[in-house]
Amino acid sequence: MTQQTADQAAQADPAQGEQNAQALLAGPQSIVTVGVDLFADALVAQSVDVQRVDWRPPLGGTEAEVQKVLFDARRAEANATAISRVLATGAVLVDVRPASEALEMSPGMFFHAGPPITWERASGPLRGALMGAMLFEGLADSPEEAEKLLAAGQLRDGTPITLDSCHHHRAVGPMAGVISPGMWVFEIADPATGRSTFCSLNEGLGKVLRYGAYGPEVVDRLKWMSAVLGPLLQQAVQRRAGSSAGPIDIRSITAQMLQMGDEGHNRNRAGTMMLIRELIPELLELGAPANDVADVVRFCNGNDHFYLNLVMPACKLALDAGRDVPGSSLVVAMARNGTDFGIQVSGTGDQWFTGPAQIPDGLFLGDYGREDANPDIGDSAITETAGIGGFSMAAAPAIVAFVGGTAQLALSTTHRMYDITLAEHPIMQIPILGFRGAPTGIDVVSVVRTGILPQINTGMAGKVAGTGQVGAGLVNPPAECFVDAIKALAATIA
Amino acid sequence: MTQQTADQAAQADPAQGEQNAQALLAGPQSIVTVGVDLFADALVAQSVDVQRVDWRPPLGGTEAEVQKVLFDARRAEANATAISRVLATGAVLVDVRPASEALEMSPGMFFHAGPPITWERASGPLRGALMGAMLFEGLADSPEEAEKLLAAGQLRDGTPITLDSCHHHRAVGPMAGVISPGMWVFEIADPATGRSTFCSLNEGLGKVLRYGAYGPEVVDRLKWMSAVLGPLLQQAVQRRAGSSAGPIDIRSITAQMLQMGDEGHNRNRAGTMMLIRELIPELLELGAPANDVADVVRFCNGNDHFYLNLVMPACKLALDAGRDVPGSSLVVAMARNGTDFGIQVSGTGDQWFTGPAQIPDGLFLGDYGREDANPDIGDSAITETAGIGGFSMAAAPAIVAFVGGTAQLALSTTHRMYDITLAEHPIMQIPILGFRGAPTGIDVVSVVRTGILPQINTGMAGKVAGTGQVGAGLVNPPAECFVDAIKALAATIA
């Protein structure tokens, strides 16, 4: 039973507590103990069958706020409204466009992952990605010049350099998440409402901009992506969207991924292949130069994470539908800029609740180790916010070879996430759990009451600008995000 | 522990039985009961902790033969030799060729699935497929004429019509498994030995020859497959095989499928996509007409079972390596012709042990029901013989939506198959079981001793010739195959 339905059941049946008490008193078969183990241990010593219930006080001493929010008359309906909007959101691939046009960006504007941050507080990989974007845009001739201009906050001609969160512009970006005007972005739309969201094109693994690398191979790849990949994908996507088959259904592919061992955050193999198989016939019939088409196919084929940048905006599109419902404790965004971890909550508008981003536990590439890793970074935790990624690891046990852990950990993680989520997704199903729906829609109240933090799996960037990827692992948000969020939610109650 | 290693352990430590007896006598904690439940039930009534061990006499009253085979001095080493040869076999896609050339077939020759059978004893779908093959080859002008010629056993010009098992010609075919000279076949080779095996190209689902349909759409599709699909695949496959990347590694793709929710018999989605992503760049650079290339891509893309016809010959290639080891009780083939289910065993050469094919339990398409289904048919049980398919359903819980059952059934089926197999495959791993190797190499002795029959999942053909597919489900071999096999094995012992 999800927290919401448990709460509803409790509200619907005020006699339930009394029944529970009766049940406890009635039988000598077993005793339920809550909290510290001293009493339970004493009973076990007397051969009494003990059911231990893991109870702890709410996170951060928020008893009063939790109580206030739990008794908020708006809460049950607000959460039902918010989550039902999330679950009802479709996602189709309607276009691929230059960011300058799609996101109305002009030279000197840069969007990045996570909550807003200044150059001064930016971590190494975010700085590296911004430097690379300056080079790609032709706004600097060397990494040193790029760094100097970014620190000074203006371009050579005096135009101000502005940094802002992707999330503030209907966009998301993995890892550093840097989007500059000359990059191309996917546009994903909800057919029912026409709302849309955007995400950059995935570059692959290793030395890539989003992991903070900015060398010539990074910049050259970005230039090819804007000159060849973006325009060819645009033609293929537009051709498909205008065909009788209609646009490629990203929600459907994402649901199928979960049947094929992907969880949509760090395993996107099946998703990438399903996307390519949809695009290939269009690409073949564009009349474009054969070697360009072959290059595009090879590039997408060679990068099993290509589909991540379609999952992410689809997740954002769904969660954006759940925003701004007064009284709702649904988390609508989790995002990290490499310094801060931030969340946004339906009932508290666009406010970010932040805490220090943590360093993941996981597996490292080559000779890299924990001391080389930057704290958690990227908008990709939007996948967990939407119930997939780390929340649906049970669907993708093979991911433990990439992020560490065991198959059992993958199963137990998903089971644990049901304790802090509002719904089981009707479309995103996990076969090994008997096609149970993915645990979807984090409830701030449940997180604070249980102390169970959302489980995110993630790539790890090197902490020194220019390094690139150093590993992948598992990480949680800092608890203070949820503590601050429940305080703010409580403050919205008259 | 596999049967083989259990046997070895028992042989290595003759004191084990004594220790077990001591353990039984030593403690009052629990009593192990074997066989009928009367004694166990009496103990439970006295509050004694009872461990029930499910024991039964060997299948078919074969106590003497089982004992003789178990004491065969050759057995442990013979099975170790046979299974290690199976596990060491590679599989790469080296060519696509006309069957006339690859299998040295001339007009009037037809190969089919399962053990050898005559026209008189052939079931509806096998008859339908043979009739369709006559039409495709231009040897008859109507289904009626085809049927008449097949029944008479000769072509219009008096050339004899011959039927033989695919398995007798290094080939396999799904369902009816009919191969005629004008069809094209994949050639899969073991790089270490150069040995190769063959399989027809997959037509898709529904009204197709292998399910016994022979209408004009079936024959037209086969003609296109021989005129366009086969030749283009041949060029792409040869081009790839001759490139620096080398031929496409079918064993590697098959191992990856198991990480992606396929089990390689009735789920081949990920495998099909991985094959296509390997072939696409080659197809693009052939210089072939763009519409033919687009048609080929669309055809392969539109058929999630396309890769089955590559898994099957790869499995046969591995199992053929385990043939003809004197004293080995390894099953090297399980195959059905729609009337008989047959197995072949390493220690008994090319002899078939047969029994009546069963009707699967499963899910039916549209208005079809059990009464429309033909008994079990096809060479595709070679996948289970090699440890995947029904044996690895734990890797593919979503398959239960196709063949019936629950995710729990998928898990428990794989667990049960470890009890009758000789090895855990070092390359074919099942993530949800902590990357445990697939249960590989059926041991006739273990089947007969435990009464656990191999679990096969399968498509179901309509029993009336011309119908096509009516469903998919789960089925077992008839026990008599294994009873007859152990008798024959025992007879090989001096």
Coordinates of N, CA and C in Angstrom, one line a residue, chain A residues 256 259-262 267 269-270 272-274 276-278 280-281 284-285 290-291 293-294 297-298 300-304 394 397-401 407-408 411 431-435, chain B residues 256 259-262 267 269-270 272-274 276-278 280-281 284-285 290-291 293-294 297-298 300-304 394 397-401 407-408 411 431-435:
Chain A
Q256 N 8.7 0.0 -22.4 CA 9.3 -1.2 -23.0 C 10.7 -1.5 -22.5
Q259 N 11.0 -3.6 -19.5 CA 10.8 -5.0 -19.8 C 12.1 -5.6 -20.4
M260 N 13.1 -4.8 -20.6 CA 14.2 -5.2 -21.3 C 15.5 -4.9 -20.6
G261 N 15.4 -4.9 -19.3 CA 16.7 -4.8 -18.5 C 17.3 -3.4 -18.3
D262 N 16.6 -2.4 -18.8 CA 17.0 -1.0 -18.6 C 16.2 -0.4 -17.5
R267 N 21.2 2.6 -17.4 CA 21.1 1.6 -18.5 C 20.0 2.1 -19.5
R269 N 20.3 0.8 -22.9 CA 20.7 0.0 -24.1 C 19.5 -0.3 -25.0
A270 N 18.5 -0.8 -24.3 CA 17.3 -1.2 -25.1 C 16.6 0.0 -25.7
T272 N 17.9 2.9 -26.4 CA 18.7 3.4 -27.5 C 18.4 2.6 -28.8
M273 N 18.4 1.3 -28.7 CA 18.2 0.5 -29.8 C 16.7 0.6 -30.4
M274 N 15.8 0.8 -29.5 CA 14.4 1.0 -30.0 C 14.3 2.3 -30.7
I276 N 16.7 3.9 -32.3 CA 17.4 3.8 -33.6 C 16.5 3.1 -34.6
R277 N 15.9 2.0 -34.1 CA 15.1 1.2 -35.1 C 13.9 2.0 -35.6
E278 N 13.4 3.0 -34.8 CA 12.4 3.8 -35.3 C 12.9 4.9 -36.3
I280 N 15.8 4.7 -38.2 CA 16.5 4.3 -39.3 C 15.7 4.4 -40.6
P281 N 14.5 3.9 -40.7 CA 13.8 4.0 -42.0 C 13.7 5.5 -42.5
L284 N 17.1 6.7 -43.8 CA 17.4 6.1 -45.1 C 16.7 6.8 -46.2
E285 N 15.5 7.4 -45.9 CA 14.8 7.9 -47.0 C 14.8 9.5 -47.1
A290 N 25.0 9.5 -48.1 CA 25.1 8.2 -47.4 C 26.1 8.1 -46.3
N291 N 27.2 8.8 -46.5 CA 28.3 8.7 -45.4 C 27.8 9.5 -44.2
V293 N 24.7 9.8 -43.2 CA 23.7 8.9 -42.5 C 24.4 7.8 -41.8
A294 N 25.4 7.2 -42.5 CA 26.2 6.1 -41.8 C 26.9 6.6 -40.6
V297 N 24.3 7.0 -37.8 CA 23.9 5.7 -37.3 C 25.0 5.1 -36.4
R298 N 26.2 5.2 -36.9 CA 27.3 4.7 -36.1 C 27.4 5.4 -34.8
C300 N 25.1 7.0 -33.0 CA 24.0 6.6 -32.1 C 24.2 5.2 -31.6
N301 N 24.5 4.3 -32.5 CA 24.8 2.9 -32.2 C 25.9 2.7 -31.2
G302 N 26.9 3.6 -31.3 CA 28.1 3.4 -30.4 C 27.9 4.0 -29.1
N303 N 26.7 4.4 -28.7 CA 26.5 5.1 -27.4 C 25.2 4.6 -26.8
D304 N 25.4 3.6 -25.9 CA 24.2 3.0 -25.3 C 23.4 4.0 -24.3
A394 N 15.1 -2.9 -9.9 CA 14.7 -4.3 -9.9 C 14.4 -4.7 -11.3
P397 N 18.6 -5.6 -13.2 CA 19.6 -6.1 -12.3 C 21.0 -6.1 -12.8
A398 N 21.1 -6.1 -14.2 CA 22.5 -6.1 -14.8 C 23.2 -4.7 -14.5
I399 N 22.4 -3.7 -14.1 CA 23.1 -2.4 -13.9 C 24.1 -2.4 -12.8
V400 N 24.0 -3.4 -11.9 CA 24.9 -3.4 -10.8 C 26.3 -3.7 -11.3
A401 N 26.5 -4.2 -12.5 CA 27.8 -4.3 -13.0 C 28.4 -2.9 -13.3
A407 N 22.5 -8.1 -7.4 CA 21.1 -8.2 -7.9 C 20.1 -8.0 -6.8
Q408 N 20.4 -8.6 -5.6 CA 19.5 -8.5 -4.5 C 19.4 -7.0 -4.1
L411 N 16.8 -5.4 -6.3 CA 15.4 -5.7 -5.9 C 15.0 -5.0 -4.6
P431 N 8.6 -6.3 -14.7 CA 8.2 -7.7 -14.8 C 8.5 -8.6 -13.6
I432 N 9.7 -8.5 -13.1 CA 10.2 -9.5 -12.1 C 9.3 -9.3 -10.8
L433 N 8.7 -8.1 -10.6 CA 7.8 -7.9 -9.5 C 6.4 -8.3 -9.9
G434 N 6.2 -9.2 -10.8 CA 4.9 -9.5 -11.2 C 4.2 -8.4 -11.9
F435 N 5.0 -7.6 -12.7 CA 4.5 -6.4 -13.5 C 3.9 -5.3 -12.6
Chain B
Q256 N 24.2 -11.2 -24.2 CA 23.7 -9.9 -23.9 C 22.2 -9.9 -23.8
Q259 N 20.8 -10.4 -20.6 CA 20.8 -9.2 -19.7 C 19.7 -8.2 -20.0
M260 N 19.0 -8.5 -21.1 CA 18.0 -7.5 -21.6 C 16.6 -8.1 -21.7
G261 N 16.3 -9.1 -20.9 CA 14.9 -9.5 -20.8 C 14.5 -10.5 -21.9
D262 N 15.4 -11.0 -22.7 CA 15.1 -12.1 -23.7 C 15.6 -13.4 -23.1
R267 N 11.3 -14.9 -26.7 CA 11.6 -13.5 -26.6 C 13.0 -13.3 -27.3
R269 N 13.6 -9.9 -28.7 CA 13.5 -8.5 -29.1 C 14.8 -7.8 -29.0
A270 N 15.6 -8.0 -27.9 CA 16.8 -7.3 -27.8 C 17.8 -7.9 -28.8
T272 N 17.2 -9.3 -31.7 CA 16.9 -8.8 -33.0 C 17.5 -7.4 -33.2
M273 N 17.3 -6.5 -32.2 CA 17.8 -5.1 -32.3 C 19.3 -5.1 -32.3
M274 N 19.9 -5.9 -31.5 CA 21.4 -5.9 -31.6 C 21.9 -6.4 -32.9
I276 N 20.4 -6.1 -35.8 CA 20.1 -5.0 -36.8 C 21.1 -3.9 -36.7
R277 N 21.4 -3.5 -35.4 CA 22.4 -2.4 -35.2 C 23.8 -2.8 -35.8
E278 N 24.1 -4.1 -35.8 CA 25.4 -4.5 -36.4 C 25.3 -4.5 -37.9
I280 N 23.1 -2.7 -39.9 CA 22.7 -1.5 -40.6 C 23.9 -0.8 -41.3
P281 N 25.0 -0.5 -40.6 CA 26.1 0.2 -41.3 C 26.5 -0.5 -42.6
L284 N 23.9 0.0 -45.3 CA 23.9 1.3 -45.9 C 25.0 1.5 -46.9
E285 N 26.1 0.8 -46.7 CA 27.3 1.0 -47.6 C 27.4 0.0 -48.7
A290 N 18.1 2.0 -52.5 CA 17.7 2.5 -51.2 C 16.4 1.9 -50.7
N291 N 15.5 1.7 -51.7 CA 14.2 1.2 -51.3 C 14.3 -0.3 -50.9
V293 N 17.0 -1.6 -49.5 CA 17.6 -1.5 -48.1 C 16.5 -1.2 -47.1
A294 N 15.7 -0.2 -47.4 CA 14.7 0.3 -46.5 C 13.7 -0.9 -46.2
V297 N 15.3 -3.4 -43.9 CA 15.4 -2.9 -42.5 C 14.0 -3.0 -41.9
R298 N 13.0 -2.5 -42.6 CA 11.6 -2.6 -42.1 C 11.2 -4.0 -41.8
C300 N 13.0 -6.7 -41.0 CA 13.7 -7.2 -39.8 C 13.2 -6.5 -38.6
N301 N 13.1 -5.1 -38.7 CA 12.6 -4.3 -37.6 C 11.2 -4.7 -37.1
G302 N 10.4 -5.2 -38.1 CA 9.0 -5.5 -37.8 C 8.8 -6.9 -37.2
N303 N 9.9 -7.6 -36.9 CA 9.7 -9.0 -36.5 C 10.7 -9.3 -35.4
D304 N 10.2 -9.2 -34.2 CA 11.0 -9.3 -33.0 C 11.5 -10.8 -32.8
A394 N 14.0 -17.1 -16.1 CA 14.2 -16.1 -15.0 C 14.8 -14.8 -15.5
P397 N 11.4 -12.3 -17.4 CA 10.0 -12.5 -16.8 C 8.9 -11.9 -17.7
A398 N 9.2 -11.0 -18.5 CA 8.1 -10.4 -19.3 C 7.6 -11.4 -20.3
I399 N 8.3 -12.5 -20.5 CA 7.8 -13.5 -21.5 C 6.5 -14.2 -21.0
V400 N 6.2 -14.1 -19.8 CA 4.9 -14.7 -19.3 C 3.7 -14.0 -19.9
A401 N 3.9 -12.8 -20.4 CA 2.8 -12.2 -21.1 C 2.5 -12.8 -22.4
A407 N 5.6 -14.1 -13.2 CA 7.0 -13.8 -13.0 C 7.6 -14.9 -12.0
Q408 N 6.9 -15.2 -11.0 CA 7.4 -16.2 -10.1 C 7.6 -17.6 -10.8
L411 N 10.9 -17.5 -12.5 CA 12.0 -17.7 -11.6 C 12.1 -19.2 -11.2
P431 N 21.1 -12.1 -14.8 CA 21.4 -11.1 -13.8 C 20.6 -11.2 -12.5
I432 N 19.3 -11.5 -12.6 CA 18.4 -11.5 -11.4 C 18.8 -12.6 -10.4
L433 N 19.5 -13.6 -10.9 CA 20.0 -14.7 -10.0 C 21.4 -14.4 -9.6
G434 N 21.8 -13.1 -9.5 CA 23.2 -12.8 -9.2 C 24.2 -13.2 -10.2
F435 N 23.7 -13.1 -11.5 CA 24.6 -13.4 -12.6 C 25.0 -14.9 -12.6

